[in-house]
């Protein structure tokens, strides 16, 4: 039986490969010294179908047409025409040098002179007219868009088919295919299809509206974290921009006016008619390794100088993790003699643990197609602010005949089989195990019937008060888009011998305006004062139990009993208003080492050790350009490259439920990520706040210290807990990651793909005399009235997962016991 299956699979593969494409050819391009020639141009003779060899001189090319010859060319070498058969693999093509150019061209880097280069002269005309092409010519425009995202296991071979991992699932290999880009065998495992209608205007302020009309997917459709990750991978880009953002990295566009000529070599290699338009063919490739660049070629019209076709393949030496290959191609349609419009956009990514040729991984493919462009159909200003109801079930339940009409590109046989394949796989125990593993890594929860256990990463913890801490938690989960959710946890400390718990629930009353009500209660041990801008979320992160290792005294913990109710509304996408009320008690979790005491009557030596407080809270949160996935009471964020503005007003009400203090607190938080072209990404965080009225330590604004050995966002690496206490503050954090821009120029470091990180943090604060007089705790109030700052230098991407930061204290260095220098690290997976 096993032999029969093997023979059947082999015969199937041979039959499939023989009928799926007319011509497939691959090989290596070398010089007479057997040295590889990178970025050589390979073209089917009498066609415009071609490719560019990679850094090792390797190439792959295929076509549905029956070509019999390829032409290979590279600057400094004679063109060579090579006869080919329908299946010609592992060709070795030797190019002969042109004697007249040997002294002018360094053949291994292929650097091209800029002066007098006709390709650069054409580029300058592209730059001059780029705003006069396509939709930029019209006041208003609209079109239909079809998007298909697919994921496939690649480098499928006989060893993979026979592995224990797929035992019992051998039938899936009937859907095997080959990539027209790389020639590797792959197995489709996921597909997501969407249909959109888009509208835009250029004059009188640019506006854009995109309505989701239909959506359909297979695979991990019930796990919103996985879907969110997939959506985040493929954001829109414009080749005319100076930089193209892919996987949160800024690649230099080959059409870039700002950096193109200094980053790429350009060679004019051909000219031909495409759709009855005479076009020039320009080959480009990077001048240096280890930078975020592409190689490829593009066709540009000789009169409008609009791009007709372009392909871009990221160089493997680019400083990007977990991605072996990136390939992009775009086609533009001709509306008339002066207008070119985007017709088809295709992107392939090869996700892999390493960049070795034979390493197995996953292809991610996105195909986007556009049609039915219409122009200057008047739309009122209000039209662009209206939003489609993405919660409408009709969007996700379109009939198959609708998809047959709406797909701008038909699914091939294997793509059609993905939907059936996943239905079958869900009944296979082995697949369920694999699915559950991916789901756990993506969400942090273990799925059971109608509820999840987790988050598993919070199961174990340790601190000076609780000792070893165990935590178990769960949440209701009915697929991810349910209108209500209940979640809770319980924890036990083996040193203080106490149980803790938290319980919360929320319910979405109106999905369109996202009107949500919620309530909860938590009794636990907390490290308060680890964030300037505070909230009363019942199940927020517990810093008291998030680390096994900490420096210095870690016993300044607070026992908190917090209850809250709230109602929130989102009248406009990403604009949320929230009103809530809370009741909490605060007392020391370790009275022998730390207390929150305050004076009731200092002359009579009467003080209190517990704070009882009732509050009303109103907040506004605005996150422009934030993308989310899902439409239930909880949604997952797709990307973190959006701005966050948060304004919070809190009113403490003395006497309500025996509340102790009457006060007001205003806080503002602003976070802004900034992509600075080819120089990496910067994060800036600004916070200000003020408390009006007299309050004790537990209600003041403590400048957040960090006594762990790990880098924690929005904390100060060299401050201990409660080192600075304020009732008025202003804080600014700036961190910039160069993404290897500098290290890529250093010979001994560039192969390591390390990334440079620099940062500076500063805070100013004050504390009133009235609050100082109220203090009876064992904490002496010190406010950073002179301004405290620290600065850091870091190295990221160490072994692709680790970061190390070196921090120095810039002020208040004369405080006894002050930390003047610290080394902290962090783990994380980043592209």
XYZ file of N, CA, C and O in Angstrom, residues 387-393 481-483 507-516 568-571 573 630-633 635:
120
model
N -19.332 55.089 6.470
C -18.644 53.804 6.514
C -19.622 52.667 6.280
O -20.755 52.686 6.764
N -19.166 51.669 5.541
C -19.994 50.502 5.294
C -20.130 49.688 6.575
O -19.238 49.701 7.431
N -21.234 49.017 6.717
C -21.467 48.172 7.890
C -20.706 46.851 7.705
O -21.194 45.911 7.077
N -19.500 46.787 8.229
C -18.672 45.583 8.054
C -19.191 44.418 8.891
O -18.677 43.306 8.794
N -20.210 44.654 9.717
C -20.771 43.595 10.543
C -21.939 42.892 9.859
O -22.527 41.980 10.412
N -22.246 43.334 8.666
C -23.351 42.745 7.923
C -22.993 41.308 7.529
O -22.034 41.076 6.791
N -23.758 40.327 7.991
C -23.440 38.921 7.674
C -23.434 38.620 6.183
O -22.789 37.666 5.749
N -15.911 36.486 17.018
C -16.744 37.627 16.645
C -18.028 37.713 17.460
O -18.997 38.349 17.044
N -18.050 37.070 18.630
C -19.243 37.095 19.465
C -19.431 38.478 20.103
O -18.465 39.192 20.368
N -20.688 38.888 20.373
C -20.958 40.222 20.917
C -20.712 40.336 22.417
O -20.862 41.426 22.969
N -20.301 43.424 26.970
C -21.366 43.084 26.033
C -21.551 44.244 25.062
O -21.703 45.398 25.480
N -21.537 43.940 23.768
C -21.707 44.957 22.737
C -23.188 45.055 22.384
O -23.776 44.123 21.819
N -23.803 46.192 22.687
C -25.223 46.390 22.452
C -25.521 46.777 21.014
O -26.558 46.407 20.468
N -24.616 47.548 20.407
C -24.824 48.031 19.041
C -23.526 47.869 18.267
O -22.559 48.583 18.520
N -23.463 46.939 17.311
C -22.199 46.698 16.605
C -21.783 47.834 15.688
O -20.594 48.029 15.451
N -22.726 48.592 15.141
C -22.367 49.653 14.214
C -21.652 50.798 14.920
O -20.611 51.279 14.463
N -22.197 51.248 16.045
C -21.552 52.307 16.832
C -20.669 51.738 17.936
O -20.086 52.490 18.706
N -20.604 50.419 18.015
C -19.800 49.724 19.021
C -20.095 50.256 20.429
O -19.185 50.652 21.166
N -21.380 50.252 20.779
C -21.775 50.597 22.145
C -21.562 49.360 23.005
O -22.180 48.320 22.790
N -20.671 49.460 23.981
C -20.285 48.324 24.818
C -20.453 48.694 26.285
O -20.060 49.784 26.708
N -18.928 52.344 26.638
C -18.106 53.002 25.623
C -18.864 53.027 24.310
O -19.752 52.202 24.062
N -18.491 53.971 23.451
C -19.121 54.111 22.143
C -18.063 54.566 21.147
O -17.148 55.326 21.505
N -18.182 54.093 19.905
C -17.257 54.465 18.840
C -18.081 55.063 17.695
O -18.384 54.392 16.707
N -18.437 56.350 17.800
C -19.297 56.962 16.773
C -18.615 57.075 15.422
O -19.269 57.123 14.394
N -15.025 55.531 13.251
C -14.003 54.484 13.288
C -12.737 55.003 13.964
O -12.202 56.053 13.620
N -11.831 41.514 12.718
C -12.946 41.023 13.515
C -13.992 42.088 13.738
O -13.754 43.282 13.559
N -15.172 41.664 14.177
C -16.262 42.606 14.416
C -17.034 42.267 15.685
O -18.168 42.678 15.861
N -16.405 41.522 16.596
C -17.044 41.192 17.856
C -16.769 42.237 18.920
O -16.256 43.319 18.644
N -17.108 41.895 20.154
C -16.908 42.833 21.254
C -15.430 43.135 21.462
O -15.059 44.204 21.941
N -11.683 43.143 19.324
C -11.047 43.067 18.014
C -9.533 43.006 18.200
O -9.002 43.414 19.225
